[in-house]
mmCIF file of C-alpha atoms in Angstrom:
data_model
loop_
_atom_site.group_PDB
_atom_site.id
_atom_site.type_symbol
_atom_site.label_atom_id
_atom_site.label_comp_id
_atom_site.label_asym_id
_atom_site.label_seq_id
_atom_site.Cartn_x
_atom_site.Cartn_y
_atom_site.Cartn_z
ATOM 1 C CA MET N 41 0.000 0.000 0.000
ATOM 2 C CA LEU N 42 2.872 2.370 0.692
ATOM 3 C CA GLU N 43 4.199 2.441 -2.841
ATOM 4 C CA ILE N 44 1.027 2.702 -4.848
ATOM 5 C CA ILE N 45 2.461 5.424 -7.051
ATOM 6 C CA ARG N 46 4.976 2.859 -8.298
ATOM 7 C CA GLN N 47 2.200 0.415 -9.183
ATOM 8 C CA VAL N 48 -0.378 2.782 -10.641
ATOM 9 C CA PRO N 49 1.043 5.074 -13.323
ATOM 10 C CA VAL N 50 0.324 8.711 -12.690
ATOM 11 C CA GLU N 51 -1.308 8.932 -16.119
ATOM 12 C CA TYR N 52 -4.120 6.775 -14.760
ATOM 13 C CA TYR N 53 -4.784 9.370 -12.103
ATOM 14 C CA VAL N 54 -4.887 12.058 -14.798
ATOM 15 C CA LEU N 55 -7.440 10.046 -16.767
ATOM 16 C CA TYR N 56 -9.483 9.261 -13.652
ATOM 17 C CA SER N 57 -9.585 12.912 -12.593
ATOM 18 C CA ALA N 58 -10.525 13.961 -16.126
ATOM 19 C CA ILE N 59 -13.443 11.511 -16.070
ATOM 20 C CA LEU N 60 -14.694 12.771 -12.702
ATOM 21 C CA PHE N 61 -14.327 16.382 -13.845
ATOM 22 C CA THR N 62 -16.263 15.626 -17.026
ATOM 23 C CA ILE N 63 -19.074 14.034 -15.047
ATOM 24 C CA GLY N 64 -19.255 17.236 -13.006
ATOM 25 C CA VAL N 65 -19.418 19.341 -16.181
ATOM 26 C CA MET N 66 -22.141 17.076 -17.540
ATOM 27 C CA GLY N 67 -24.164 17.514 -14.358
ATOM 28 C CA VAL N 68 -23.886 21.281 -14.580
ATOM 29 C CA LEU N 69 -25.055 21.130 -18.207
ATOM 30 C CA ILE N 70 -28.006 18.776 -17.887
ATOM 31 C CA ARG N 71 -29.477 19.435 -14.447
ATOM 32 C CA ARG N 72 -31.828 22.295 -13.704
ATOM 33 C CA ASN N 73 -31.960 22.011 -9.938
ATOM 34 C CA ALA N 74 -29.559 24.612 -8.539
ATOM 35 C CA ILE N 75 -28.602 22.435 -5.551
ATOM 36 C CA VAL N 76 -27.508 19.588 -7.817
ATOM 37 C CA VAL N 77 -25.553 22.077 -9.927
ATOM 38 C CA LEU N 78 -23.684 23.206 -6.801
ATOM 39 C CA MET N 79 -23.005 19.557 -5.926
ATOM 40 C CA CYS N 80 -21.565 18.974 -9.397
ATOM 41 C CA ILE N 81 -19.225 21.932 -8.831
ATOM 42 C CA GLU N 82 -18.068 20.220 -5.631
ATOM 43 C CA LEU N 83 -17.404 17.083 -7.670
ATOM 44 C CA MET N 84 -15.254 19.043 -10.133
ATOM 45 C CA LEU N 85 -13.255 20.561 -7.267
ATOM 46 C CA ASN N 86 -12.738 17.063 -5.889
ATOM 47 C CA ALA N 87 -11.415 15.790 -9.204
ATOM 48 C CA VAL N 88 -8.795 18.543 -9.140
ATOM 49 C CA ASN N 89 -7.987 17.763 -5.485
ATOM 50 C CA LEU N 90 -7.398 14.122 -6.296
ATOM 51 C CA LEU N 91 -5.027 15.015 -9.100
ATOM 52 C CA LEU N 92 -3.085 17.392 -6.841
ATOM 53 C CA ALA N 93 -2.756 14.682 -4.203
ATOM 54 C CA ALA N 94 -1.618 12.144 -6.804
ATOM 55 C CA PHE N 95 1.094 14.460 -8.127
ATOM 56 C CA SER N 96 2.067 15.341 -4.566
ATOM 57 C CA THR N 97 2.745 11.684 -3.855
ATOM 58 C CA TYR N 98 4.408 11.200 -7.231
ATOM 59 C CA LEU N 99 6.874 14.021 -6.617
ATOM 60 C CA SER N 100 7.182 13.383 -2.849
ATOM 61 C CA ASP N 101 6.262 17.005 -2.217
ATOM 62 C CA SER N 102 3.784 18.059 0.458
ATOM 63 C CA LYS N 103 2.895 21.333 -1.257
ATOM 64 C CA GLY N 104 0.279 19.657 -3.408
ATOM 65 C CA GLN N 105 -1.535 18.370 -0.348
ATOM 66 C CA LEU N 106 -1.516 21.844 1.197
ATOM 67 C CA MET N 107 -3.047 23.195 -2.018
ATOM 68 C CA VAL N 108 -5.794 20.613 -1.529
ATOM 69 C CA PHE N 109 -6.468 22.062 1.921
ATOM 70 C CA PHE N 110 -6.828 25.548 0.483
ATOM 71 C CA ILE N 111 -9.182 24.273 -2.207
ATOM 72 C CA MET N 112 -11.264 22.577 0.487
ATOM 73 C CA VAL N 113 -11.480 25.893 2.348
ATOM 74 C CA VAL N 114 -12.639 27.684 -0.780
ATOM 75 C CA ALA N 115 -15.146 24.897 -1.479
ATOM 76 C CA ALA N 116 -16.599 25.187 2.020
ATOM 77 C CA ALA N 117 -16.931 28.963 1.739
ATOM 78 C CA GLU N 118 -18.445 28.612 -1.723
ATOM 79 C CA ALA N 119 -20.994 26.055 -0.515
ATOM 80 C CA ALA N 120 -22.059 28.278 2.389
ATOM 81 C CA VAL N 121 -22.490 31.425 0.276
ATOM 82 C CA GLY N 122 -24.018 29.499 -2.634
ATOM 83 C CA LEU N 123 -26.622 27.844 -0.458
ATOM 84 C CA GLY N 124 -27.431 31.204 1.134
ATOM 85 C CA ILE N 125 -28.024 32.697 -2.316
ATOM 86 C CA LEU N 126 -30.064 29.617 -3.216
ATOM 87 C CA ILE N 127 -32.362 30.099 -0.234
ATOM 88 C CA MET N 128 -32.923 33.714 -1.254
ATOM 89 C CA ILE N 129 -33.732 32.595 -4.803
ATOM 90 C CA TYR N 130 -36.191 30.068 -3.412
ATOM 91 C CA ARG N 131 -37.851 32.748 -1.301
ATOM 92 C CA ASN N 132 -38.349 34.962 -4.331
ATOM 93 C CA THR N 133 -39.295 32.430 -6.994
ATOM 94 C CA LYS N 134 -40.598 29.463 -4.912
ATOM 95 C CA SER N 135 -38.379 27.197 -6.980
ATOM 96 C CA THR N 136 -34.752 26.164 -7.386
ATOM 97 C CA ASP N 137 -35.053 25.860 -11.154
ATOM 98 C CA ILE N 138 -32.121 27.749 -12.664
ATOM 99 C CA SER N 139 -33.856 28.186 -16.013
ATOM 100 C CA LEU N 140 -36.262 30.610 -14.331
ATOM 101 C CA LEU N 141 -33.355 32.963 -13.719
ATOM 102 C CA ASP N 142 -33.136 34.431 -17.200
ATOM 103 C CA LYS N 143 -34.167 38.014 -16.479
ATOM 104 C CA LEU N 144 -30.834 39.371 -17.713
ATOM 105 C CA ARG N 145 -31.443 37.812 -21.093
ATOM 106 C CA ASN N 146 -34.292 40.184 -21.974
ATOM 107 C CA MET A 977 -3.007 -5.818 -5.451
ATOM 108 C CA ASP A 978 -2.798 -2.064 -4.939
ATOM 109 C CA PHE A 979 -3.688 -1.573 -8.558
ATOM 110 C CA TYR A 980 -6.921 -3.510 -8.109
ATOM 111 C CA ILE A 981 -7.842 -1.483 -5.035
ATOM 112 C CA PHE A 982 -7.240 1.676 -7.067
ATOM 113 C CA LEU A 983 -9.360 0.313 -9.895
ATOM 114 C CA THR A 984 -12.204 -0.725 -7.574
ATOM 115 C CA LEU A 985 -12.317 2.657 -5.842
ATOM 116 C CA ALA A 986 -12.144 4.459 -9.195
ATOM 117 C CA VAL A 987 -15.022 2.431 -10.644
ATOM 118 C CA ILE A 988 -17.108 2.936 -7.499
ATOM 119 C CA SER A 989 -16.559 6.693 -7.518
ATOM 120 C CA VAL A 990 -17.264 7.084 -11.237
ATOM 121 C CA ILE A 991 -20.461 5.002 -11.016
ATOM 122 C CA THR A 992 -21.764 6.848 -7.968
ATOM 123 C CA ALA A 993 -20.900 10.194 -9.596
ATOM 124 C CA LEU A 994 -22.912 9.194 -12.661
ATOM 125 C CA LEU A 995 -25.789 8.080 -10.448
ATOM 126 C CA MET A 996 -25.558 11.421 -8.665
ATOM 127 C CA VAL A 997 -25.968 13.261 -11.949
ATOM 128 C CA PHE A 998 -28.807 11.094 -13.196
ATOM 129 C CA ALA A 999 -30.799 10.526 -9.989
ATOM 130 C CA ARG A 1000 -34.186 12.175 -10.214
ATOM 131 C CA ASN A 1001 -34.538 12.712 -6.495
ATOM 132 C CA PRO A 1002 -32.121 15.372 -5.191
ATOM 133 C CA VAL A 1003 -31.834 13.609 -1.822
ATOM 134 C CA HIS A 1004 -30.553 10.527 -3.643
ATOM 135 C CA SER A 1005 -28.096 12.772 -5.478
ATOM 136 C CA VAL A 1006 -26.688 13.976 -2.155
ATOM 137 C CA LEU A 1007 -26.343 10.421 -0.826
ATOM 138 C CA TYR A 1008 -24.597 9.224 -3.996
ATOM 139 C CA LEU A 1009 -22.214 12.161 -3.831
ATOM 140 C CA ILE A 1010 -21.330 11.196 -0.243
ATOM 141 C CA LEU A 1011 -20.471 7.704 -1.513
ATOM 142 C CA THR A 1012 -18.281 9.296 -4.189
ATOM 143 C CA PHE A 1013 -16.491 11.307 -1.534
ATOM 144 C CA PHE A 1014 -15.837 8.195 0.532
ATOM 145 C CA ALA A 1015 -14.312 6.476 -2.503
ATOM 146 C CA ILE A 1016 -12.107 9.520 -3.104
ATOM 147 C CA ALA A 1017 -11.074 9.437 0.560
ATOM 148 C CA GLY A 1018 -10.055 5.814 -0.019
ATOM 149 C CA GLN A 1019 -7.898 7.018 -2.900
ATOM 150 C CA TYR A 1020 -6.225 9.512 -0.587
ATOM 151 C CA VAL A 1021 -5.436 6.717 1.868
ATOM 152 C CA MET A 1022 -3.976 4.681 -0.994
ATOM 153 C CA LEU A 1023 -1.862 7.700 -1.965
ATOM 154 C CA ASN A 1024 -0.437 7.745 1.569
ATOM 155 C CA ALA A 1025 -2.124 11.079 2.339
ATOM 156 C CA GLN A 1026 -3.825 9.920 5.520
ATOM 157 C CA PHE A 1027 -4.408 13.314 7.080
ATOM 158 C CA LEU A 1028 -5.905 14.549 3.828
ATOM 159 C CA ALA A 1029 -8.288 11.572 3.791
ATOM 160 C CA VAL A 1030 -9.497 12.271 7.320
ATOM 161 C CA VAL A 1031 -9.943 15.988 6.662
ATOM 162 C CA HIS A 1032 -11.725 15.201 3.405
ATOM 163 C CA ILE A 1033 -14.271 13.001 5.177
ATOM 164 C CA ILE A 1034 -14.767 15.509 7.987
ATOM 165 C CA VAL A 1035 -15.145 18.540 5.721
ATOM 166 C CA TYR A 1036 -17.068 17.061 2.810
ATOM 167 C CA ALA A 1037 -19.159 14.207 4.183
ATOM 168 C CA GLY A 1038 -19.418 15.768 7.614
ATOM 169 C CA ALA A 1039 -19.997 19.440 6.895
ATOM 170 C CA ILE A 1040 -20.677 20.363 3.279
ATOM 171 C CA MET A 1041 -22.995 17.497 2.378
ATOM 172 C CA VAL A 1042 -24.882 17.856 5.663
ATOM 173 C CA LEU A 1043 -25.366 21.508 4.714
ATOM 174 C CA PHE A 1044 -26.704 20.472 1.295
ATOM 175 C CA LEU A 1045 -29.012 17.874 2.852
ATOM 176 C CA PHE A 1046 -30.195 20.418 5.384
ATOM 177 C CA VAL A 1047 -31.093 22.928 2.666
ATOM 178 C CA LEU A 1048 -32.866 20.191 0.686
ATOM 179 C CA MET A 1049 -34.942 19.256 3.714
ATOM 180 C CA LEU A 1050 -35.566 22.918 4.558
ATOM 181 C CA LEU A 1051 -36.865 23.714 1.084
ATOM 182 C CA ASN A 1052 -38.775 20.404 1.025
ATOM 183 C CA LEU A 1053 -37.508 19.449 -2.415
ATOM 184 C CA ASN A 1054 -38.205 15.946 -3.639
ATOM 185 C CA LYS A 1055 -38.935 14.070 -6.815
ATOM 186 C CA ASP A 1056 -42.230 15.827 -7.502
ATOM 187 C CA SER A 1057 -40.826 19.346 -7.405
ATOM 188 C CA GLU A 1058 -37.748 18.415 -9.408
ATOM 189 C CA PRO A 1059 -37.567 20.365 -12.681
ATOM 190 C CA GLN A 1060 -36.513 18.262 -15.664
ATOM 191 C CA LYS A 1061 -34.782 19.332 -18.804
ATOM 192 C CA SER A 1062 -35.917 18.014 -22.143
ATOM 193 C CA ASN A 1063 -34.297 14.904 -23.591
ATOM 194 C CA LEU A 1064 -32.695 16.886 -26.391
ATOM 195 C CA TRP A 1065 -30.999 19.117 -23.832
ATOM 196 C CA LYS A 1066 -29.801 16.082 -21.846
ATOM 197 C CA ILE A 1067 -28.365 14.342 -24.907
ATOM 198 C CA SER A 1068 -26.611 17.486 -26.112
ATOM 199 C CA GLY A 1069 -25.178 18.041 -22.624
ATOM 200 C CA ALA A 1070 -23.870 14.485 -22.488
ATOM 201 C CA ILE A 1071 -22.333 14.789 -25.963
ATOM 202 C CA THR A 1072 -20.739 18.131 -25.118
ATOM 203 C CA SER A 1073 -19.139 16.828 -21.931
ATOM 204 C CA GLY A 1074 -18.030 13.652 -23.710
ATOM 205 C CA MET A 1075 -16.302 15.806 -26.314
ATOM 206 C CA LEU A 1076 -14.644 17.755 -23.501
ATOM 207 C CA LEU A 1077 -13.303 14.462 -22.136
ATOM 208 C CA VAL A 1078 -12.013 13.480 -25.580
ATOM 209 C CA VAL A 1079 -10.282 16.845 -25.955
ATOM 210 C CA MET A 1080 -8.686 16.590 -22.506
ATOM 211 C CA VAL A 1081 -7.477 13.041 -23.074
ATOM 212 C CA GLY A 1082 -6.188 13.898 -26.532
ATOM 213 C CA ALA A 1083 -4.377 16.966 -25.248
ATOM 214 C CA LEU A 1084 -2.756 15.137 -22.356
ATOM 215 C CA ARG A 1085 -1.923 11.884 -24.047
ATOM 216 C CA ASN A 1086 1.806 11.571 -24.802
ATOM 217 C CA GLN A 1087 2.144 15.329 -24.678
ATOM 218 C CA ILE A 1088 3.138 16.109 -21.131
ATOM 219 C CA GLN A 1089 6.697 15.403 -20.120
ATOM 220 C CA LEU A 1090 6.577 14.375 -16.503
ATOM 221 C CA PRO A 1091 9.635 14.750 -14.344
ATOM 222 C CA ALA A 1092 10.931 11.484 -13.001
ATOM 223 C CA ALA A 1093 9.233 10.335 -9.834
ATOM 224 C CA ALA A 1094 11.054 11.610 -6.790
ATOM 225 C CA GLU A 1095 12.445 9.282 -4.208
ATOM 226 C CA TYR A 1096 9.583 7.953 -2.179
ATOM 227 C CA GLN A 1097 9.233 9.420 1.302
ATOM 228 C CA PRO A 1098 6.416 7.897 3.338
ATOM 229 C CA ASP A 1099 6.059 10.784 5.791
ATOM 230 C CA ARG A 1100 4.764 13.340 3.281
ATOM 231 C CA GLY A 1101 1.122 13.027 4.268
ATOM 232 C CA LEU A 1102 1.547 13.070 8.018
ATOM 233 C CA PRO A 1103 0.034 15.909 10.066
ATOM 234 C CA ALA A 1104 3.426 16.816 11.544
ATOM 235 C CA VAL A 1105 4.977 17.543 8.140
ATOM 236 C CA LEU A 1106 1.906 19.324 6.777
ATOM 237 C CA GLY A 1107 1.438 21.343 9.954
ATOM 238 C CA ARG A 1108 5.036 22.503 9.952
ATOM 239 C CA MET A 1109 4.700 23.734 6.384
ATOM 240 C CA LEU A 1110 1.325 25.332 7.031
ATOM 241 C CA PHE A 1111 2.060 27.133 10.274
ATOM 242 C CA ASP A 1112 5.806 27.539 10.309
ATOM 243 C CA THR A 1113 7.582 27.851 7.009
ATOM 244 C CA GLU A 1114 6.114 28.756 3.657
ATOM 245 C CA PHE A 1115 2.318 28.740 3.805
ATOM 246 C CA VAL A 1116 1.745 31.085 6.747
ATOM 247 C CA VAL A 1117 0.487 34.048 4.711
ATOM 248 C CA PRO A 1118 -1.946 32.004 2.568
ATOM 249 C CA PHE A 1119 -3.216 30.417 5.759
ATOM 250 C CA GLU A 1120 -3.997 33.817 7.282
ATOM 251 C CA ILE A 1121 -5.646 34.969 4.046
ATOM 252 C CA THR A 1122 -7.761 31.826 4.228
ATOM 253 C CA GLY A 1123 -8.978 32.968 7.639
ATOM 254 C CA ILE A 1124 -10.018 36.318 6.149
ATOM 255 C CA LEU A 1125 -11.801 34.484 3.317
ATOM 256 C CA PHE A 1126 -13.738 32.406 5.832
ATOM 257 C CA LEU A 1127 -14.715 35.502 7.795
ATOM 258 C CA ALA A 1128 -15.913 37.212 4.614
ATOM 259 C CA ALA A 1129 -17.839 34.102 3.552
ATOM 260 C CA MET A 1130 -19.486 33.821 6.961
ATOM 261 C CA VAL A 1131 -20.553 37.480 7.011
ATOM 262 C CA GLY A 1132 -21.724 37.215 3.414
ATOM 263 C CA ALA A 1133 -23.755 34.072 4.022
ATOM 264 C CA VAL A 1134 -25.444 35.572 7.061
ATOM 265 C CA LEU A 1135 -26.216 38.819 5.248
ATOM 266 C CA VAL A 1136 -27.541 37.052 2.157
ATOM 267 C CA GLY A 1137 -29.688 34.764 4.266
ATOM 268 C CA LYS A 1138 -31.302 37.553 6.265
ATOM 269 C CA ARG A 1139 -34.863 38.335 5.314
ATOM 270 C CA GLU A 1140 -34.788 42.127 5.253
ATOM 271 C CA ILE A 1141 -32.036 44.579 5.983
ATOM 272 C CA LYS A 1142 -33.119 47.886 7.448
ATOM 273 C CA VAL A 1143 -30.750 50.608 6.353
#
C-alpha cells in the first residue's frame, strides 16, 4: 500500500480525474436544480484535489496536499455562500429551477 | 493488489458520480455524492495522504454534504418538485461533456513530459509535516488569508440569508 504510485502510473490518475471532472461538467449542463448544480461543482473541485494529491505523492512534495487544503477551504466557503443565495432565490421564486433565472437575457 | 484497489475505488466513484448526476430525487443525489467522496477518501489513503483523507471526510461528508441535505430538507424538495430538462438538452449536454473528455485526453496523451518520480518518502502526508509547512515555514500568509476568506464568507452568508435589511 505504501508504494502505490509505483504500481499505478500517474497517467491513470490524470485520466481518472478527467473523467470525474467531465461528469461534473455534464451535471452542470443537464441538471436544472440549482442544488444539484452546486453539488456537481463540488465534484469538479474534488477531481482537481485528487489530481493534486496524486502528483504530490508522485513528486514526494507536500505542497500539493496543502493546495488541496486551500481548495477545500474555498469549497466550504463557496458552498455556504451558494446555499445562502439559493435560499434567497427560493424565497423569491418558490423554486430552485435555474432556467427561471433568465431576467438578464431580456 | 494495490492496482486492483485503485481500480475498484475508481469504478465505485465514477459510477456513484454518474448516479448522482442522473438521480431524479435530489436527496438521492446527495447520498450518492457522499459515496463518491468516501471512494475519493479511499484514494487519498492509498496515496499515503492519511491526514488529507481524514480531513476530506470531515469537511465534505461531515460538513458540506450535511449543509446540502439540510437545505434540501428545509426547502422540502423531492422528486415531484424536481424540474426536468428536455431529452434533447440532456443528450446534447452528455455529448458536449463527452467531447470535452475526448479533448482533454487527446491533449494530455503523450504530450506532457513528466519529471521522473522523486524518491519515495512515506512521511509526506503526516500531520506533523503538513502542519510545519502550514504554520511555520512557507504557507503562513496564505493560511492567514484563508482565515479572512472564511470571515468574509461567513458574514456574506449571514447577510444574504437575512430576510430584510433595514438601512
